[in-house]
Coordinates of C-alpha atoms in Angstrom, one line a residue:
M1066 CA 0.0 0.0 0.0
E1067 CA 2.8 2.4 0.9
C1068 CA 4.5 1.8 -2.5
G1069 CA 1.2 2.4 -4.2
R1070 CA 0.9 5.8 -2.6
L1071 CA 4.4 6.7 -3.6
A1072 CA 4.2 5.4 -7.2
W1073 CA 4.9 8.8 -8.6
W1074 CA 8.2 8.9 -6.6
D1075 CA 9.3 5.3 -7.4
G1076 CA 8.2 4.2 -4.0
R1077 CA 10.7 6.4 -2.2
A1078 CA 9.6 8.8 0.5
S1079 CA 12.8 10.7 0.1
L1080 CA 11.8 11.8 -3.4
L1081 CA 8.4 12.9 -2.2
A1082 CA 10.1 15.0 0.6
L1083 CA 12.4 16.5 -2.0
D1084 CA 9.5 17.5 -4.2
V1085 CA 7.6 19.0 -1.3
A1086 CA 10.6 21.0 -0.3
V1087 CA 11.1 22.2 -3.9
A1088 CA 7.4 23.2 -4.2
A1089 CA 7.5 25.1 -0.9
A1090 CA 10.7 26.9 -1.9
A1091 CA 9.3 27.9 -5.3
I1092 CA 6.1 29.3 -3.6
A1093 CA 8.1 31.1 -0.9
F1094 CA 10.5 32.6 -3.4
S1095 CA 7.8 33.7 -5.8
L1096 CA 5.8 35.4 -3.0
A1097 CA 8.9 37.2 -1.7
S1098 CA 10.1 38.4 -5.1
G1099 CA 9.2 41.6 -6.8
D1100 CA 9.2 45.3 -5.8
P1101 CA 6.8 46.1 -2.9
A1102 CA 6.0 49.5 -4.6
D1103 CA 4.9 47.7 -7.7
P1104 CA 1.6 45.8 -7.0
H1105 CA 1.2 42.4 -8.5
P1106 CA -1.8 41.5 -10.7
P1107 CA -4.8 40.2 -8.9
L1108 CA -4.2 36.5 -9.9
H1109 CA -0.5 36.6 -8.8
V1110 CA -1.0 34.8 -5.5
P1111 CA -3.2 32.0 -6.9
A1112 CA -0.9 31.6 -9.8
V1113 CA 2.1 31.2 -7.4
I1114 CA 0.3 28.6 -5.3
V1115 CA -0.9 26.6 -8.4
S1116 CA 2.5 26.7 -10.1
G1117 CA 4.2 25.6 -6.8
L1118 CA 1.8 22.8 -6.1
A1119 CA 2.0 21.6 -9.7
L1120 CA 5.6 20.8 -9.1
L1121 CA 4.5 17.9 -6.9
A1122 CA 3.2 16.2 -10.1
R1123 CA 6.3 16.9 -12.2
R1124 CA 7.6 13.4 -12.2
R1125 CA 4.3 12.0 -13.4
W1126 CA 3.2 14.7 -16.0
P1127 CA 6.3 16.8 -16.6
F1128 CA 5.1 18.5 -19.8
V1129 CA 1.7 19.4 -18.3
V1130 CA 3.4 20.9 -15.3
L1131 CA 5.7 22.9 -17.7
L1132 CA 2.6 24.4 -19.4
V1133 CA 1.1 25.3 -16.0
S1134 CA 4.4 27.0 -15.0
A1135 CA 4.5 28.8 -18.3
A1136 CA 1.0 30.2 -17.8
A1137 CA 1.9 31.2 -14.3
T1138 CA 5.0 33.0 -15.5
A1139 CA 2.8 35.1 -17.8
L1140 CA 1.0 36.2 -14.6
D1141 CA 4.2 37.6 -13.1
V1142 CA 5.3 34.5 -11.3
T1143 CA 9.1 34.0 -11.1
L1144 CA 10.9 31.8 -13.6
L1145 CA 11.8 29.2 -10.9
P1146 CA 8.8 26.9 -11.5
L1147 CA 9.3 27.1 -15.2
M1148 CA 13.0 26.3 -15.0
I1149 CA 12.3 23.3 -12.7
S1150 CA 9.7 22.0 -15.1
L1151 CA 12.1 22.3 -18.1
Y1152 CA 14.7 20.4 -16.1
T1153 CA 12.2 17.7 -15.3
V1154 CA 11.0 17.3 -19.0
A1155 CA 14.7 17.0 -20.1
A1156 CA 15.5 14.5 -17.3
K1157 CA 12.4 12.3 -18.1
R1158 CA 12.4 12.5 -21.9
G1159 CA 16.1 13.1 -22.8
I1160 CA 16.8 14.3 -26.3
S1161 CA 13.3 14.3 -27.8
V1162 CA 10.6 16.4 -29.4
A1163 CA 9.0 17.0 -26.0
T1164 CA 12.2 18.4 -24.7
G1165 CA 12.7 20.6 -27.7
V1166 CA 9.1 21.9 -27.5
A1167 CA 9.5 22.5 -23.7
A1168 CA 12.7 24.6 -24.4
L1169 CA 10.9 26.6 -27.2
V1170 CA 8.0 27.3 -24.9
T1171 CA 10.4 28.5 -22.2
I1172 CA 12.2 30.7 -24.7
V1173 CA 9.0 32.3 -25.9
I1174 CA 7.7 33.0 -22.4
I1175 CA 11.0 34.7 -21.5
A1176 CA 11.8 36.5 -24.7
V1177 CA 8.3 37.8 -25.8
P1178 CA 7.7 40.1 -22.8
H1179 CA 11.2 41.6 -23.0
A1180 CA 10.8 42.2 -26.8
F1181 CA 8.2 45.0 -26.1
Q1182 CA 10.0 46.6 -23.1
G1183 CA 12.2 49.3 -24.6
P1184 CA 15.5 48.6 -26.4
F1185 CA 16.5 45.0 -26.7
D1186 CA 19.8 44.1 -25.1
W1187 CA 21.3 41.0 -26.7
T1188 CA 23.8 40.5 -23.9
V1189 CA 21.1 40.4 -21.3
A1190 CA 18.9 38.1 -23.5
V1191 CA 21.7 35.6 -24.0
I1192 CA 22.6 35.5 -20.3
A1193 CA 18.9 35.2 -19.3
L1194 CA 18.3 32.4 -21.9
G1195 CA 21.5 30.6 -20.8
M1196 CA 20.5 30.6 -17.2
S1197 CA 16.8 30.0 -17.7
V1198 CA 16.8 27.6 -20.6
V1199 CA 20.2 26.1 -21.5
G1200 CA 21.3 25.4 -17.9
P1201 CA 18.1 23.5 -16.8
A1202 CA 17.9 21.7 -20.1
L1203 CA 21.6 20.5 -20.0
A1204 CA 21.2 19.5 -16.4
G1205 CA 18.1 17.5 -17.2
L1206 CA 19.8 15.8 -20.2
W1207 CA 22.8 14.9 -18.0
M1208 CA 20.5 13.3 -15.4
H1209 CA 18.7 11.4 -18.2
Q1210 CA 21.9 10.0 -19.6
R1211 CA 23.1 9.2 -16.1
A1212 CA 20.0 7.2 -15.3
A1213 CA 20.3 5.4 -18.7
L1214 CA 23.9 4.5 -17.9
L1215 CA 23.0 3.2 -14.5
A1216 CA 20.3 1.1 -16.0
V1217 CA 22.7 -0.4 -18.5
L1218 CA 25.3 -1.1 -15.8
R1219 CA 22.6 -2.7 -13.6
E1220 CA 21.5 -4.9 -16.4
R1221 CA 25.0 -5.9 -17.2
A1222 CA 25.6 -6.8 -13.5
E1223 CA 22.5 -8.9 -13.4
E1224 CA 23.5 -10.6 -16.6
A1225 CA 27.0 -11.3 -15.2
E1226 CA 25.3 -12.7 -12.1
R1227 CA 23.1 -14.9 -14.2
T1228 CA 26.1 -16.1 -16.2
R1229 CA 28.0 -16.9 -13.0
T1230 CA 25.0 -18.9 -11.7
L1231 CA 24.7 -20.7 -15.0
L1232 CA 28.4 -21.6 -15.0
A1233 CA 28.2 -22.8 -11.4
D1234 CA 25.2 -24.9 -12.3
Q1235 CA 27.0 -26.4 -15.2
A1236 CA 30.0 -27.1 -13.1
V1237 CA 27.8 -28.8 -10.5
F1238 CA 26.0 -30.9 -13.2
A1239 CA 29.4 -31.9 -14.7
E1240 CA 30.6 -33.0 -11.2
R1241 CA 27.4 -34.9 -10.6
R1242 CA 27.9 -36.8 -13.9
R1243 CA 31.5 -37.5 -13.0
I1244 CA 30.5 -38.9 -9.6
A1245 CA 27.7 -41.0 -11.3
R1246 CA 30.3 -42.4 -13.7
E1247 CA 32.6 -43.3 -10.9
M1248 CA 29.8 -44.9 -8.9
H1249 CA 28.6 -46.9 -11.9
D1250 CA 32.1 -48.1 -12.9
V1251 CA 33.3 -49.0 -9.4
V1252 CA 30.4 -49.6 -6.9
A1253 CA 27.8 -51.0 -9.4
H1254 CA 30.4 -53.4 -10.8
R1255 CA 31.4 -54.7 -7.4
V1256 CA 27.8 -55.1 -6.2
T1257 CA 26.8 -56.8 -9.4
A1258 CA 29.7 -59.2 -9.0
V1259 CA 28.5 -60.0 -5.4
A1260 CA 25.0 -60.6 -6.7
L1261 CA 26.2 -62.9 -9.4
Q1262 CA 28.5 -64.9 -7.1
A1263 CA 25.7 -65.2 -4.5
G1264 CA 23.3 -66.5 -7.2
A1265 CA 25.8 -69.1 -8.4
L1266 CA 26.4 -70.1 -4.8
S1267 CA 22.7 -70.6 -4.1
V1268 CA 22.5 -72.9 -7.2
M1269 CA 25.5 -75.0 -6.2
A1270 CA 24.9 -75.0 -2.4
S1271 CA 25.4 -78.3 -0.7
D1272 CA 22.9 -77.7 2.1
E1273 CA 19.8 -75.7 2.6
R1274 CA 21.3 -73.2 5.1
T1275 CA 24.0 -72.2 2.7
E1276 CA 21.4 -71.8 -0.1
R1277 CA 19.3 -69.5 2.1
A1278 CA 22.3 -67.4 3.0
A1279 CA 23.4 -67.1 -0.6
E1280 CA 19.9 -66.2 -1.7
T1281 CA 19.7 -63.5 1.0
I1282 CA 23.0 -62.1 -0.2
R1283 CA 21.7 -62.1 -3.8
A1284 CA 18.4 -60.4 -2.8
V1285 CA 20.2 -57.8 -0.8
S1286 CA 22.7 -57.1 -3.6
A1287 CA 19.8 -56.8 -6.1
T1288 CA 18.0 -54.3 -3.8
A1289 CA 21.3 -52.3 -3.4
L1290 CA 21.7 -52.2 -7.2
E1291 CA 18.1 -50.9 -7.6
E1292 CA 18.7 -48.1 -5.0
L1293 CA 22.1 -47.4 -6.6
R1294 CA 20.4 -47.1 -10.0
D1295 CA 17.9 -44.6 -8.6
I1296 CA 20.8 -42.5 -7.1
L1297 CA 22.7 -42.6 -10.4
R1298 CA 19.5 -41.4 -12.2
V1299 CA 19.3 -38.4 -9.8
L1300 CA 23.0 -37.6 -10.2
R1301 CA 22.8 -37.7 -14.0
D1302 CA 19.5 -35.7 -14.2
E1303 CA 18.8 -33.1 -11.5
D1304 CA 15.2 -33.0 -12.6
A1305 CA 14.7 -36.7 -11.9
T1306 CA 13.2 -37.7 -8.6
T1307 CA 14.1 -40.9 -6.7
P1308 CA 11.1 -43.1 -6.1
T1309 CA 10.3 -42.7 -2.4
R1310 CA 7.9 -44.3 0.0
S1311 CA 5.2 -42.4 1.9
G1312 CA 5.7 -41.9 5.6
E1313 CA 3.6 -44.8 6.6
G1314 CA 5.0 -47.0 3.8
A1315 CA 8.5 -46.3 5.1
L1316 CA 7.6 -47.4 8.6
A1317 CA 5.8 -50.5 7.4
S1318 CA 9.0 -51.4 5.3
L1319 CA 11.0 -51.6 8.5
E1320 CA 9.7 -55.2 9.0
A1321 CA 11.0 -56.2 5.6
L1322 CA 14.3 -54.5 6.4
V1323 CA 14.7 -56.3 9.7
D1324 CA 13.8 -59.7 8.0
E1325 CA 16.6 -59.1 5.5
V1326 CA 19.1 -58.5 8.3
V1327 CA 17.8 -61.5 10.3
A1328 CA 18.2 -63.7 7.2
T1329 CA 22.0 -63.0 7.3
G1330 CA 22.2 -64.5 10.8
A1331 CA 21.8 -61.4 12.9
R1332 CA 19.6 -61.2 16.0
V1333 CA 17.3 -58.3 15.7
E1334 CA 14.2 -57.6 17.7
L1335 CA 11.7 -55.0 16.3
R1336 CA 9.0 -53.3 18.4
M1337 CA 6.6 -50.9 16.8
P1338 CA 3.4 -49.3 17.9
D1339 CA 0.1 -50.7 16.6
P1340 CA -1.3 -49.1 14.6
L1341 CA 1.6 -47.3 13.0
P1342 CA 1.5 -43.5 13.5
T1343 CA 0.8 -41.1 10.7
V1344 CA 4.0 -39.3 9.9
P1345 CA 5.2 -36.9 7.2
D1346 CA 6.9 -38.5 4.2
Q1347 CA 10.2 -36.9 5.2
V1348 CA 10.1 -38.2 8.7
G1349 CA 9.1 -41.7 7.5
R1350 CA 12.1 -41.8 5.1
A1351 CA 14.4 -40.5 7.8
V1352 CA 13.3 -43.2 10.3
Y1353 CA 13.9 -45.9 7.7
R1354 CA 17.4 -44.6 7.0
V1355 CA 18.3 -44.2 10.7
V1356 CA 17.3 -47.8 11.4
Q1357 CA 19.0 -49.1 8.3
E1358 CA 22.3 -47.3 9.1
S1359 CA 22.1 -48.3 12.7
L1360 CA 21.7 -52.0 11.8
T1361 CA 24.6 -51.7 9.3
N1362 CA 26.8 -50.2 12.0
A1363 CA 25.8 -52.8 14.5
A1364 CA 26.7 -55.6 12.0
K1365 CA 30.1 -54.0 11.3
H1366 CA 31.2 -53.0 14.8
A1367 CA 29.4 -55.6 16.9
P1368 CA 28.8 -58.7 14.8
H1369 CA 26.4 -61.3 16.2
A1370 CA 25.3 -59.0 19.1
A1371 CA 21.6 -58.8 19.8
V1372 CA 20.1 -55.6 18.4
E1373 CA 16.8 -54.1 19.6
V1374 CA 14.9 -51.6 17.5
R1375 CA 12.1 -49.8 19.2
L1376 CA 9.6 -47.2 17.9
A1377 CA 7.4 -45.3 20.4
T1378 CA 5.1 -42.3 20.2
G1379 CA 4.3 -39.8 22.9
D1380 CA 4.3 -36.0 23.6
G1381 CA 3.8 -35.2 20.0
R1382 CA 6.9 -37.0 18.8
L1383 CA 8.2 -40.3 17.5
D1384 CA 11.2 -41.9 19.2
V1385 CA 13.4 -44.3 17.4
E1386 CA 15.9 -46.2 19.6
V1387 CA 18.4 -48.8 18.3
T1388 CA 20.6 -50.5 20.9
N1389 CA 23.1 -53.3 20.7
R1390 CA 25.7 -54.9 23.0
L1391 CA 29.3 -53.8 22.6
T1392 CA 31.7 -56.6 21.5
P1393 CA 35.5 -56.6 21.6
R1394 CA 35.7 -57.5 17.9
S1395 CA 34.3 -56.1 14.7
A1396 CA 33.4 -57.6 11.4
G1397 CA 36.5 -56.1 9.7
V1398 CA 34.3 -54.2 7.2
P1399 CA 35.7 -50.7 6.5
G1400 CA 33.5 -47.7 7.2
S1401 CA 33.4 -44.3 5.6
G1402 CA 33.0 -42.5 9.0
Y1403 CA 30.0 -40.6 7.6
G1404 CA 27.2 -42.8 8.9
L1405 CA 26.4 -40.9 12.1
V1406 CA 26.9 -37.6 10.3
G1407 CA 24.4 -38.5 7.6
M1408 CA 21.9 -39.8 10.2
R1409 CA 22.2 -36.6 12.2
E1410 CA 21.7 -34.4 9.0
R1411 CA 18.6 -36.4 8.0
V1412 CA 17.1 -36.1 11.5
E1413 CA 17.8 -32.4 11.8
L1414 CA 16.3 -31.7 8.4
T1415 CA 12.9 -32.9 9.9
G1416 CA 13.3 -30.7 13.0
G1417 CA 14.3 -33.7 15.2
T1418 CA 17.4 -34.5 17.3
L1419 CA 19.8 -37.5 17.3
E1420 CA 21.9 -38.9 20.1
A1421 CA 24.4 -41.7 19.6
G1422 CA 27.0 -43.2 22.0
R1423 CA 27.7 -45.6 24.7
I1424 CA 25.3 -45.9 27.6
G1425 CA 26.0 -47.2 31.1
D1426 CA 25.1 -50.9 30.8
G1427 CA 27.7 -51.7 28.1
R1428 CA 25.5 -51.0 25.1
F1429 CA 25.6 -48.6 22.2
R1430 CA 22.5 -46.6 21.6
V1431 CA 21.2 -44.5 18.7
L1432 CA 18.2 -42.4 19.8
A1433 CA 16.4 -40.2 17.2
R1434 CA 13.4 -38.0 18.2
F1435 CA 11.1 -36.8 15.4
P1436 CA 8.3 -34.2 15.7
L1437 CA 5.0 -35.6 14.6
G1438 CA 3.5 -32.7 12.5
E1439 CA 0.7 -32.9 9.9
A1440 CA 1.5 -35.5 7.3
K1441 CA 2.4 -34.1 4.0

């Protein structure tokens, strides 16, 4: 609303204050000028007030204000409103027909009265025209060119910023494609080899237990390849979206996740509320990844230790707790060191908190608390 009221002044109160000051100064100067012994015409005071107030609209209708000032000058008002109007026309229109007509009107208003007042003095006429016409017109043209130059510089700066952003986006996209190639050439190849070897082992297994273990490895490897393929698609095309479960679907998938881990020989106990709570999709996906990463860490750092996964709701939040006994030996599987960091980032993005570390009874615990807002 404020900018709407100041539309004539480009939404700037400072320009409005300047125009008010200019109008007040023009009115005061016009009323104070002249010889007290020489009475002004009857319409002098109204003409002074009208010409001064008209200056408030000079930014919106500069040529109309100039004509009003010219008419007021004919009624013995000072040249100040006319000079300001000429400056405004030149500043708004630049070198144009309107500026030329405005200058011609000003010359006529100044020169005609003096042409019939005794001998014509060219020196005085040139000085008067220079001060009243040439000076304001040149000042206005300079302001017009300055504004045009600033507009060009601003446009070039914006174009340079857009170019920098485009180059940065291109660099990011190129890096994403490079990472995708590396992941495809290295990780996908290794996981595919694991899946193929597990499939061959399940066919040639000498006993049922070995066959089940090999089939589990093959199924997990196939799932990993599918997830890796989705990630590669996202890396190669930033407009692509990874297929994701809904919040409730992600929680329901925890049972399948635990079954996969149990099939490898691990001991995992899962306890979830019945019915499952309604959670936003982002929270559901974060819960799934926290449990998945926690089970992976437990298998690497405490193999064959019993793991307990517990989900509980209360006080407007969902608590996810994964605990396992600490063991003196690990599985010898190297880790990246970013597991807990990634979990913490996922949880914090949902507005939750994550705690991870040893607790007093010789166990390691991961505790994530998620706010239960309206499901999206």
